[in-house]
Short mmCIF file of C-alpha atoms in Angstrom, two decimals:
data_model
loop_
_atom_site.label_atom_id
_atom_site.label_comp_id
_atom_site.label_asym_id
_atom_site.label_seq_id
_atom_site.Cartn_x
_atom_site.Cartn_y
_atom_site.Cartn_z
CA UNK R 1 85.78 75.59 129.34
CA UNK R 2 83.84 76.94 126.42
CA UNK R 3 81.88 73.95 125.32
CA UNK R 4 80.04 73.39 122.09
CA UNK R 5 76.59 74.73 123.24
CA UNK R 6 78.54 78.11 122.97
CA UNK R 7 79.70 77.14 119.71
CA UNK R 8 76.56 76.40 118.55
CA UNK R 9 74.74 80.17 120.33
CA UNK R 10 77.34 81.33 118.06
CA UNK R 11 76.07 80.63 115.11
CA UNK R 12 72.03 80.90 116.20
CA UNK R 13 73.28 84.65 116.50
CA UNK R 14 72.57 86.19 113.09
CA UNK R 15 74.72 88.99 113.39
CA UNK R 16 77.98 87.19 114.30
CA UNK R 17 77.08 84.87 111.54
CA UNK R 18 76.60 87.38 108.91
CA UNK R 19 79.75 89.53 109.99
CA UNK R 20 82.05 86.35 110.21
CA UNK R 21 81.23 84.90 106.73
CA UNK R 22 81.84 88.23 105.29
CA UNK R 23 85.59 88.39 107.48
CA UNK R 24 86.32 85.01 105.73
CA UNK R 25 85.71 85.78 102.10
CA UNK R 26 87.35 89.24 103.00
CA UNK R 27 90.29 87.98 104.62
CA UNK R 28 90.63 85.48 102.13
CA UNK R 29 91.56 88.05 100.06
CA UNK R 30 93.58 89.90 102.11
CA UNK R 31 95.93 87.00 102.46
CA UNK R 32 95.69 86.46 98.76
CA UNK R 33 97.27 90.61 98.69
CA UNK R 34 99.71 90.02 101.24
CA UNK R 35 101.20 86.84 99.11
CA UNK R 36 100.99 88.92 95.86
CA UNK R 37 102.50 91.83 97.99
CA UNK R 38 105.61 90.29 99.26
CA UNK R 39 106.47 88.16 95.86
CA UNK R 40 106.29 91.59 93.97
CA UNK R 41 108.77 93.08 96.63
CA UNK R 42 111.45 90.00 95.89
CA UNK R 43 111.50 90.37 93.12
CA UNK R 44 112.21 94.32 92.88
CA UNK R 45 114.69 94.13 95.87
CA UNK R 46 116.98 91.30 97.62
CA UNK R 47 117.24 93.61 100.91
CA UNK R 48 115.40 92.22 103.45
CA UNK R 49 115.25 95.53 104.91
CA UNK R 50 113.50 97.19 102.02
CA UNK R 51 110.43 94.29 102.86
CA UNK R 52 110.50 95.35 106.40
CA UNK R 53 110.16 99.15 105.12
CA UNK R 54 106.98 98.20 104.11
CA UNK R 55 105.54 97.37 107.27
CA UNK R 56 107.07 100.38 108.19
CA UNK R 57 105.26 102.68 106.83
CA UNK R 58 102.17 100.58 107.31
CA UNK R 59 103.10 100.57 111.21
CA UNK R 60 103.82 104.82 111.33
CA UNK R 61 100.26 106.01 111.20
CA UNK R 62 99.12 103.03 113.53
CA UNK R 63 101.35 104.67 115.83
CA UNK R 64 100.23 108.21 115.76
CA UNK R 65 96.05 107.26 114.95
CA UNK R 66 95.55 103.77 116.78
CA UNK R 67 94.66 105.55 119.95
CA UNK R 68 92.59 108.01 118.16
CA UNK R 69 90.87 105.37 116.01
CA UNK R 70 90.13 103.57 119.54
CA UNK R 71 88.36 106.97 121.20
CA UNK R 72 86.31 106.90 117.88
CA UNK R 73 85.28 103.55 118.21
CA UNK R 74 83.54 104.25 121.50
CA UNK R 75 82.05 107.50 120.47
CA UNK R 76 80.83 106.32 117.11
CA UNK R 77 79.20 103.69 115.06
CA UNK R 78 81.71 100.94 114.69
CA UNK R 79 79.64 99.67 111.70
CA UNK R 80 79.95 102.63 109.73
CA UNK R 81 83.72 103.57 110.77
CA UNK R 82 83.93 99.23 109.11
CA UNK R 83 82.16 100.44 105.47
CA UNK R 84 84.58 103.66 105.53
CA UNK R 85 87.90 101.35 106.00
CA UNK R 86 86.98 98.86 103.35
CA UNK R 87 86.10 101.36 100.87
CA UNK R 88 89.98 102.87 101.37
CA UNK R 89 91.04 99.26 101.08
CA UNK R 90 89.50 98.57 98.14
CA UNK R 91 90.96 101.52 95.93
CA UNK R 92 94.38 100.48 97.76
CA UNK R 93 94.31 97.14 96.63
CA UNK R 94 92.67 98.27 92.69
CA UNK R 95 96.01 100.95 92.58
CA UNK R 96 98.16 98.09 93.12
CA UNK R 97 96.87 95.58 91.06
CA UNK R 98 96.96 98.41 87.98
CA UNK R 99 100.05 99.50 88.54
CA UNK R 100 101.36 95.75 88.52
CA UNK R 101 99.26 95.15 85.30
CA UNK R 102 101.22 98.11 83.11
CA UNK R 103 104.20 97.11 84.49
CA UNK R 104 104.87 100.66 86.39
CA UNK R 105 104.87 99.26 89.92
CA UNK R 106 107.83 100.37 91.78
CA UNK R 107 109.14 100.23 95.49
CA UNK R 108 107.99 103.45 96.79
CA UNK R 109 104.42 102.88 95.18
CA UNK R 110 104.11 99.87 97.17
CA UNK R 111 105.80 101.68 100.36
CA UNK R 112 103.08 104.54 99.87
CA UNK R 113 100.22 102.48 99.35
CA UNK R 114 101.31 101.20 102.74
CA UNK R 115 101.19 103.98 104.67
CA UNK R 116 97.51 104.85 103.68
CA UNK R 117 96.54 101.51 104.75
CA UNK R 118 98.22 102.22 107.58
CA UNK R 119 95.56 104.98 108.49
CA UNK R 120 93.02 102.39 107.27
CA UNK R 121 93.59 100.35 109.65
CA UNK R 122 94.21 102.58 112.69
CA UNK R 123 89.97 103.06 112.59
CA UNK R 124 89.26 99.33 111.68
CA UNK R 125 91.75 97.75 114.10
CA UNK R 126 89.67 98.91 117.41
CA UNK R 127 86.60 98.93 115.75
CA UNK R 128 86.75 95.16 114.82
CA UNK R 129 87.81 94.19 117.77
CA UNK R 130 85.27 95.74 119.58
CA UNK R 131 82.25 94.58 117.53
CA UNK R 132 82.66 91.09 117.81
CA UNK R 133 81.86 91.30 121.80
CA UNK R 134 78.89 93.77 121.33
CA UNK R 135 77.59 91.15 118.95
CA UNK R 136 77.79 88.02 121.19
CA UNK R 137 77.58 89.15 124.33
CA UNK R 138 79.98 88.54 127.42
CA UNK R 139 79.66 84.81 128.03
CA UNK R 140 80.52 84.12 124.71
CA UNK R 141 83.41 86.37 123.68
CA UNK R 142 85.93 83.53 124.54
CA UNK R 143 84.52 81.90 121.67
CA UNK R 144 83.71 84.12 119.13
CA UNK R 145 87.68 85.36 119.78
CA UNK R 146 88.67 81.16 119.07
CA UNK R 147 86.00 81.65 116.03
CA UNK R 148 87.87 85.27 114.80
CA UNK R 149 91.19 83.04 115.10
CA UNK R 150 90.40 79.79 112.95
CA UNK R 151 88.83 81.97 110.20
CA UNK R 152 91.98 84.66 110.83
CA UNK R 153 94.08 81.27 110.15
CA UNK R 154 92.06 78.99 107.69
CA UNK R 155 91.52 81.64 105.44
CA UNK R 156 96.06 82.10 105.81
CA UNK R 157 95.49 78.33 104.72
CA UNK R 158 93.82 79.01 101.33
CA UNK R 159 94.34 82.67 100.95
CA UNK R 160 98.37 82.19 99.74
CA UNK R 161 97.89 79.15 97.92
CA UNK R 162 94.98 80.48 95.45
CA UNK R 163 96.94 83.49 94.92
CA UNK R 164 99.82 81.24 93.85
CA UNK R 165 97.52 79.84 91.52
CA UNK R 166 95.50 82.44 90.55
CA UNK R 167 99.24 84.25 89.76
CA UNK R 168 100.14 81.70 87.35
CA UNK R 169 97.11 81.45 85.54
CA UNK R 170 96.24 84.87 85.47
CA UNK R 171 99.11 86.83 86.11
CA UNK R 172 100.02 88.71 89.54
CA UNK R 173 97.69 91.32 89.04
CA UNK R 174 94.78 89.18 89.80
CA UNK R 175 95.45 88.53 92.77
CA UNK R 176 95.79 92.22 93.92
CA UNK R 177 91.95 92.63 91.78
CA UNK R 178 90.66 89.51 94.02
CA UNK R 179 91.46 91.14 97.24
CA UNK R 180 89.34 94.39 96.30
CA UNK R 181 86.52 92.09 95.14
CA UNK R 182 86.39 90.57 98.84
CA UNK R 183 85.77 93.64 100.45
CA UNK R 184 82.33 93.49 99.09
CA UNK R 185 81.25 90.49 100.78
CA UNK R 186 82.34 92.20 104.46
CA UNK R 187 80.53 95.70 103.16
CA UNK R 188 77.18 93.65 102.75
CA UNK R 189 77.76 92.00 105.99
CA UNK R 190 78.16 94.74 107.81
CA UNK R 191 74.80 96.30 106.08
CA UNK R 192 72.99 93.37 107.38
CA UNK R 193 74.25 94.14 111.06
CA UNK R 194 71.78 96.13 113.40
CA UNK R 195 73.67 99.09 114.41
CA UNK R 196 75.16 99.37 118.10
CA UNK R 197 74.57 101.67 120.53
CA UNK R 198 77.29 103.83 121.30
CA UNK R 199 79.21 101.96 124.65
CA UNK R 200 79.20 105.90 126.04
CA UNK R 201 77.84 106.83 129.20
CA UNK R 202 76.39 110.25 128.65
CA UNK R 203 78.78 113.42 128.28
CA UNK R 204 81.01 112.87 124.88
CA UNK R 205 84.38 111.48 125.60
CA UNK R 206 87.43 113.85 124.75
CA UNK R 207 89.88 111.94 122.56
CA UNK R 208 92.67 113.11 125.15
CA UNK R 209 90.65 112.20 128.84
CA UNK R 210 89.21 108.85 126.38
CA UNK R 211 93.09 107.79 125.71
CA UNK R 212 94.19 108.64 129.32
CA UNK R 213 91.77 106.63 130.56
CA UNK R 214 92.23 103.56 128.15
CA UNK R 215 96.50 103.42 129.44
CA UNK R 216 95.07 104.10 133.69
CA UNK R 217 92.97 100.87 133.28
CA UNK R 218 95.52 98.91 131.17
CA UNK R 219 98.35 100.43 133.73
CA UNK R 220 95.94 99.11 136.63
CA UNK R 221 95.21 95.60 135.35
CA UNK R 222 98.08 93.30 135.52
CA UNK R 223 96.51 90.43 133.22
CA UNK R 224 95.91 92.84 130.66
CA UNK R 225 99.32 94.36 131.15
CA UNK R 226 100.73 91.08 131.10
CA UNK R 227 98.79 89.73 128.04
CA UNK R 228 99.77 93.01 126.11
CA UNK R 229 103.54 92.39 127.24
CA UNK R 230 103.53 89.10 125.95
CA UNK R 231 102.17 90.59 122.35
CA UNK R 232 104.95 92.68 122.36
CA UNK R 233 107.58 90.18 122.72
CA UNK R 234 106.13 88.27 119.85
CA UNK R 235 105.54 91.02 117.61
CA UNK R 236 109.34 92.31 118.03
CA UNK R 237 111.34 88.83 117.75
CA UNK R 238 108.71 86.23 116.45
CA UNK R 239 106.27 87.97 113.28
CA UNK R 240 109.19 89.82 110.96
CA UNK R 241 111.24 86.80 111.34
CA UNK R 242 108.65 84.24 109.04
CA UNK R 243 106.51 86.51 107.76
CA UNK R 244 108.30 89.87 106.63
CA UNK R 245 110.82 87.64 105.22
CA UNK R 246 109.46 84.99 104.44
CA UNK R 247 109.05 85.81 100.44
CA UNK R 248 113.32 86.40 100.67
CA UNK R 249 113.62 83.20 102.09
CA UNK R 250 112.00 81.23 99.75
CA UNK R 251 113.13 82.61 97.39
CA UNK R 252 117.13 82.95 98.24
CA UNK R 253 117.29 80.36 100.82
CA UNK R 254 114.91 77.34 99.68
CA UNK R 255 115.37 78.53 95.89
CA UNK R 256 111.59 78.15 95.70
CA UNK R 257 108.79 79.90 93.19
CA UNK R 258 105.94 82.02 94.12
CA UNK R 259 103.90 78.26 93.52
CA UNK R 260 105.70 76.91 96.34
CA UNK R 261 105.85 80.25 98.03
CA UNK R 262 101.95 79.89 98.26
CA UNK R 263 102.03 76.66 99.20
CA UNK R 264 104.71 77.39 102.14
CA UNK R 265 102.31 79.95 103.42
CA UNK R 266 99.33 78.00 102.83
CA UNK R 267 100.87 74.85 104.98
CA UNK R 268 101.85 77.02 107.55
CA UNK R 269 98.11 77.98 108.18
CA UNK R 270 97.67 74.48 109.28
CA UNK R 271 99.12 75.14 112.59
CA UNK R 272 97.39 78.88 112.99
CA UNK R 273 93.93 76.74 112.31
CA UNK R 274 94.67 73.92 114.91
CA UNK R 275 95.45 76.46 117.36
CA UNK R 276 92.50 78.25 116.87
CA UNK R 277 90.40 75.38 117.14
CA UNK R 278 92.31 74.21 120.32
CA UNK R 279 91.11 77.37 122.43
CA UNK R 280 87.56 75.88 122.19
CA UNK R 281 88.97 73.35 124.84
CA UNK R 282 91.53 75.57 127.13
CA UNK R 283 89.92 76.15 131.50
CA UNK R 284 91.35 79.34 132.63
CA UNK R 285 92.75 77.88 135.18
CA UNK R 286 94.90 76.08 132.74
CA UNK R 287 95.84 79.20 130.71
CA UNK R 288 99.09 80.11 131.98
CA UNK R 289 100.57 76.58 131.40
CA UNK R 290 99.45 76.46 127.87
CA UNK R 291 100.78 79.82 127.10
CA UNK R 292 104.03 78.63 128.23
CA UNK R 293 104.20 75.78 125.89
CA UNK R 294 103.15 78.16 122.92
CA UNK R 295 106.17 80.03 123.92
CA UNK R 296 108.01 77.06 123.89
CA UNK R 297 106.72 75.99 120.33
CA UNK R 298 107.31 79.35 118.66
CA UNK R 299 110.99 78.87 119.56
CA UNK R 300 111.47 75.90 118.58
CA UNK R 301 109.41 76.73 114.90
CA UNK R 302 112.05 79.60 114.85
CA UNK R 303 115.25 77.35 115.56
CA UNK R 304 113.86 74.53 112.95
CA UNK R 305 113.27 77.12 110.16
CA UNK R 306 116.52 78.80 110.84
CA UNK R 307 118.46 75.15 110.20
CA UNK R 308 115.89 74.23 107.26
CA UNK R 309 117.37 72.92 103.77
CA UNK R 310 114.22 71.36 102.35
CA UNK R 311 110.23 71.85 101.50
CA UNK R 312 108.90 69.50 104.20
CA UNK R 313 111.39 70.48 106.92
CA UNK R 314 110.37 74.25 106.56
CA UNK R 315 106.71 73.56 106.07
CA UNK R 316 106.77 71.46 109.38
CA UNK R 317 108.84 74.17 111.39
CA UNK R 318 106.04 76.76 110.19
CA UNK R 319 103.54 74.56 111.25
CA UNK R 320 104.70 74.60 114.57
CA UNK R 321 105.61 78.03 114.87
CA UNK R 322 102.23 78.92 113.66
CA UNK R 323 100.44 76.94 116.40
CA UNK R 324 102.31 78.57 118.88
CA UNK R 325 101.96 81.95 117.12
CA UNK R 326 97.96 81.39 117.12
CA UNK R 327 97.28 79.81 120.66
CA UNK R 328 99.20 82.72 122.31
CA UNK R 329 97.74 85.50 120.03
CA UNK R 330 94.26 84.12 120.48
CA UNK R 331 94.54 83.39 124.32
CA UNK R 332 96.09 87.01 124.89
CA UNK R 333 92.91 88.40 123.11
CA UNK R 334 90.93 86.32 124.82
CA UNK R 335 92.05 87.38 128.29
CA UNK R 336 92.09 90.81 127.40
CA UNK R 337 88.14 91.03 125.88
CA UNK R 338 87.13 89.44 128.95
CA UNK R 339 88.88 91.61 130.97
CA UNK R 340 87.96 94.97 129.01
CA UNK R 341 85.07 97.47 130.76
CA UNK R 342 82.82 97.68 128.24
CA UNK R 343 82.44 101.54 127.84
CA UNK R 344 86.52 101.64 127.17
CA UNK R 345 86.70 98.29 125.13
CA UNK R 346 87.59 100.10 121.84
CA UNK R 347 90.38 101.86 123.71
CA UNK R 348 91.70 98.98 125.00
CA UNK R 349 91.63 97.09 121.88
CA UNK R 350 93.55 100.05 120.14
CA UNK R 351 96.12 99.75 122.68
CA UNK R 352 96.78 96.09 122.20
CA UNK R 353 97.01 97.35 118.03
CA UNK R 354 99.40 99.07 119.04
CA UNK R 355 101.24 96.83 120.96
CA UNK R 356 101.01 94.83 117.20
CA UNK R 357 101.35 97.54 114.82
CA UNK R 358 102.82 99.78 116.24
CA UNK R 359 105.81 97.86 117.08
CA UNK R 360 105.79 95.60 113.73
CA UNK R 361 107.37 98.48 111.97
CA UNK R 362 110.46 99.12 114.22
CA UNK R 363 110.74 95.31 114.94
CA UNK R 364 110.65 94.77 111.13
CA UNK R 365 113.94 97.21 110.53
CA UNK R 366 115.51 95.55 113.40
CA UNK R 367 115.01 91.55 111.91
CA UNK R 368 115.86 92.52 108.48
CA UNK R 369 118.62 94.61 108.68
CA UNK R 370 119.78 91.95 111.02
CA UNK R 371 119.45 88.93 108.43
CA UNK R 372 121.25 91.54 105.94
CA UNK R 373 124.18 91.84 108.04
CA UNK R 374 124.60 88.05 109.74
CA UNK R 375 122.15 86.42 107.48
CA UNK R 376 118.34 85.02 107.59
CA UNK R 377 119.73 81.71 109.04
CA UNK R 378 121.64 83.60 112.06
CA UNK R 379 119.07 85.95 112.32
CA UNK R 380 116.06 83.00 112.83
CA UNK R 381 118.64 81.79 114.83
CA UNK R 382 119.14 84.57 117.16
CA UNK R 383 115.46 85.58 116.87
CA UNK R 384 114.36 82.09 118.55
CA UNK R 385 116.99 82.71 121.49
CA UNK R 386 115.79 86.18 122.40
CA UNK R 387 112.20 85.36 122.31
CA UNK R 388 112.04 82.65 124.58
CA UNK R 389 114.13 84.36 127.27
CA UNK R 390 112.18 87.74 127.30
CA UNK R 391 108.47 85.64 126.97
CA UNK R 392 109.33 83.12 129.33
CA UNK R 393 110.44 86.09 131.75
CA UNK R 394 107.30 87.97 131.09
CA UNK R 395 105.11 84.91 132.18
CA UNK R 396 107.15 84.15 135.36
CA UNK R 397 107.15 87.25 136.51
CA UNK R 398 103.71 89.16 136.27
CA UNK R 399 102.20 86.08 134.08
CA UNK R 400 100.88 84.45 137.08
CA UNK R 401 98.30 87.33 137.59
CA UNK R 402 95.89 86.19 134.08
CA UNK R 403 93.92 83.39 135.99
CA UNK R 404 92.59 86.08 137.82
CA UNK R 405 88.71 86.47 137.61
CA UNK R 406 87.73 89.43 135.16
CA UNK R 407 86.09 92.63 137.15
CA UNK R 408 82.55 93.29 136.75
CA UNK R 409 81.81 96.08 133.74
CA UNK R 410 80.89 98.83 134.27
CA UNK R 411 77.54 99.78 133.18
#
């Protein structure tokens, strides 16, 4: 159990502290873009497909560079790869927010924009990921991933909400303009961080040996193959479902405004935070069972939504599907960091992006074009059903392997 003398090393740690107030302010943002983002696609478009072409052509180059961004992050400074990838999102997020301002923003502006974040975050995916353990060290990983969640989450809980707010008072624009000033807070952070040495162990690494390498060990470990499995599964049927659509939904199902839009997000961020907080207290031996109820919760959050005619009753279905949604995403990443030989941990990481991005795009087609054809209700509905069948299957089968003790690394 990771008890609150770990929480408290944490935060003694001046690197971790620096880089995870900077992630807050800078996801803040992000999440402040992402509501902007989707409101501006309702109201150019009432396909749900066109919002899940978004994410897929964010999700394309994540394909073809996550592996490659992973080999990088073991060769080369993960710092500096950081201060490159916010420096791209920053002129993404200023073309947006200008091109919103004079009125000129259009569908395929948004869709490229997209796609170059989409290489963005091929390089900052594995890199992230593979800081945060460098920084704390091995023993406390499990809680600097539960720390990574609840800011990943609380910041989902204000990020929406201000941008609803700052929206109305300011117009949409701002919001896009308060996402690129975030990125500054994360840039200094990342100044302040002592640079890492490289986790090689001598000769270079060829991006081709690096990758086969990275899928051997992944191949090899059946927690980690289980863990990514499980990502999969909730990436295909669970994320598109209340988060690609969620802007059509409010809007066309709930009849709601982007106010209530950002409060709907914001809400649902209460159950991301409590299950962030709640992997403080989880014994590994107790892991398996937990992820099971997550399962259980996400399909029920799916079901609820899906029958939803008022406010509270699809706040309180989010909530619940977020909890679920967070305890299993932070418990896979969990497993998997602990897991992870250090030398090939920014491999590793890239291939659980992948099993994320690179799937959110195809998964995204599949949901919406769905909903356009039977309807968001049936396709919540149907989304619910499939998940917990394939997830439940997934932990019965090879699940049982993730109380396993981690190997040793390999120095």
């Amino acid at each position: 159990m990771i008890g609150n003398a770990n929480f408290r090393a944490l935060f003694h740690n001046r690197s971790f502290r620096h880089y995870i107030t900077g992630e807050t302010i800078s996801m803040t943002g992000t999440w402040m873009q992402a509501m902007a983002q989707g409101w501006v696609m309702a109201t150019l478009t009432n396909k749900a497909v066109m919002l899940g072409m978004v994410n897929f052509a964010m999700g394309i180059p994540m394909i073809a560079l996550s592996l490659v961004g992973g080999t990088f992050a073991d060769r080369y400074s993960k710092r500096n790869i950081l201060l490159l990838t916010q420096v791209a999102q920053i002129l993404c997020a200023v073309t947006l927010g200008l091109l919103v301002a004079t009125g000129h923003i259009c569908i395929w502006q948004i869709i490229s924009v997209a796609f170059i974040l989409g290489i963005s975050a091929s390089f900052e995916m594995p890199s992230a990921s593979a800081l945060v353990p460098e920084l704390v060290g091995k023993d406390l990983i499990a809680a600097a991933v539960s720390v990574e969640r609840a800011v990943f989450h609380g910041t989902r809980l204000v990020g929406p909400a201000l941008a609803g707010y700052v929206m109305s008072r300011w117009g949409t624009a701002s919001a896009f303009y308060a996402n690129a000033f975030s990125f500054v807070a994360l840039i200094i952070a990342l100044y302040t961080i002592r640079p890492q040495t490289v986790a090689t162990t001598g000769a270079a690494i060829k991006p081709r040996s690096g990758i086969k390498e990275g899928f051997a060990y992944v191949r090899s470990d059946k927690p980690t193959l289980a863990m990514i499995a499980l990502l999969a599964a909730t990436v295909i049927f669970v994320f598109p479902s209340f988060s690609v659509m969620m802007p059509l939904y409010a809007k066309n199902v709930l009849h709601l405004g982007p106010d209530k839009l950002g409060l709907l997000m914001g809400i649902a961020a209460v159950g991301g935070l409590t299950g962030s907080v709640g992997l403080l207290g989880i014994p590994r031996r107790r892991r398996r069972g937990v992820l099971l109820v997550a399962v259980a919760g996400i399909a029920f959050g799916l079901t609820s939504l899906a029958v939803a005619h008022q406010f509270a009753v699809a706040a309180g279905s989010l909530v619940v599907l977020t909890l679920g949604v967070s305890t299993l995403g932070g418990l896979t990443n969990t497993i998997v960091q602990e897991r992870a030989p250090d030398p090939m941990r920014g491999r590793v990481s890239a291939i659980v992006g992948m099993s994320f991005f690179g799937l959110m795009p195809f998964a995204g087609l599949g949901i919406t074009s769905l909903a356009d054809n039977i309807g968001i209700r049936q396709a919540l509905l149907t989304a619910g059903s499939s998940y917990l069948c394939v997830a439940v299957t997934i932990l019965l089968v090879i699940g049982h392997h993730i109380q396993e003790q981690p190997h040793l690394n390999a120095d």
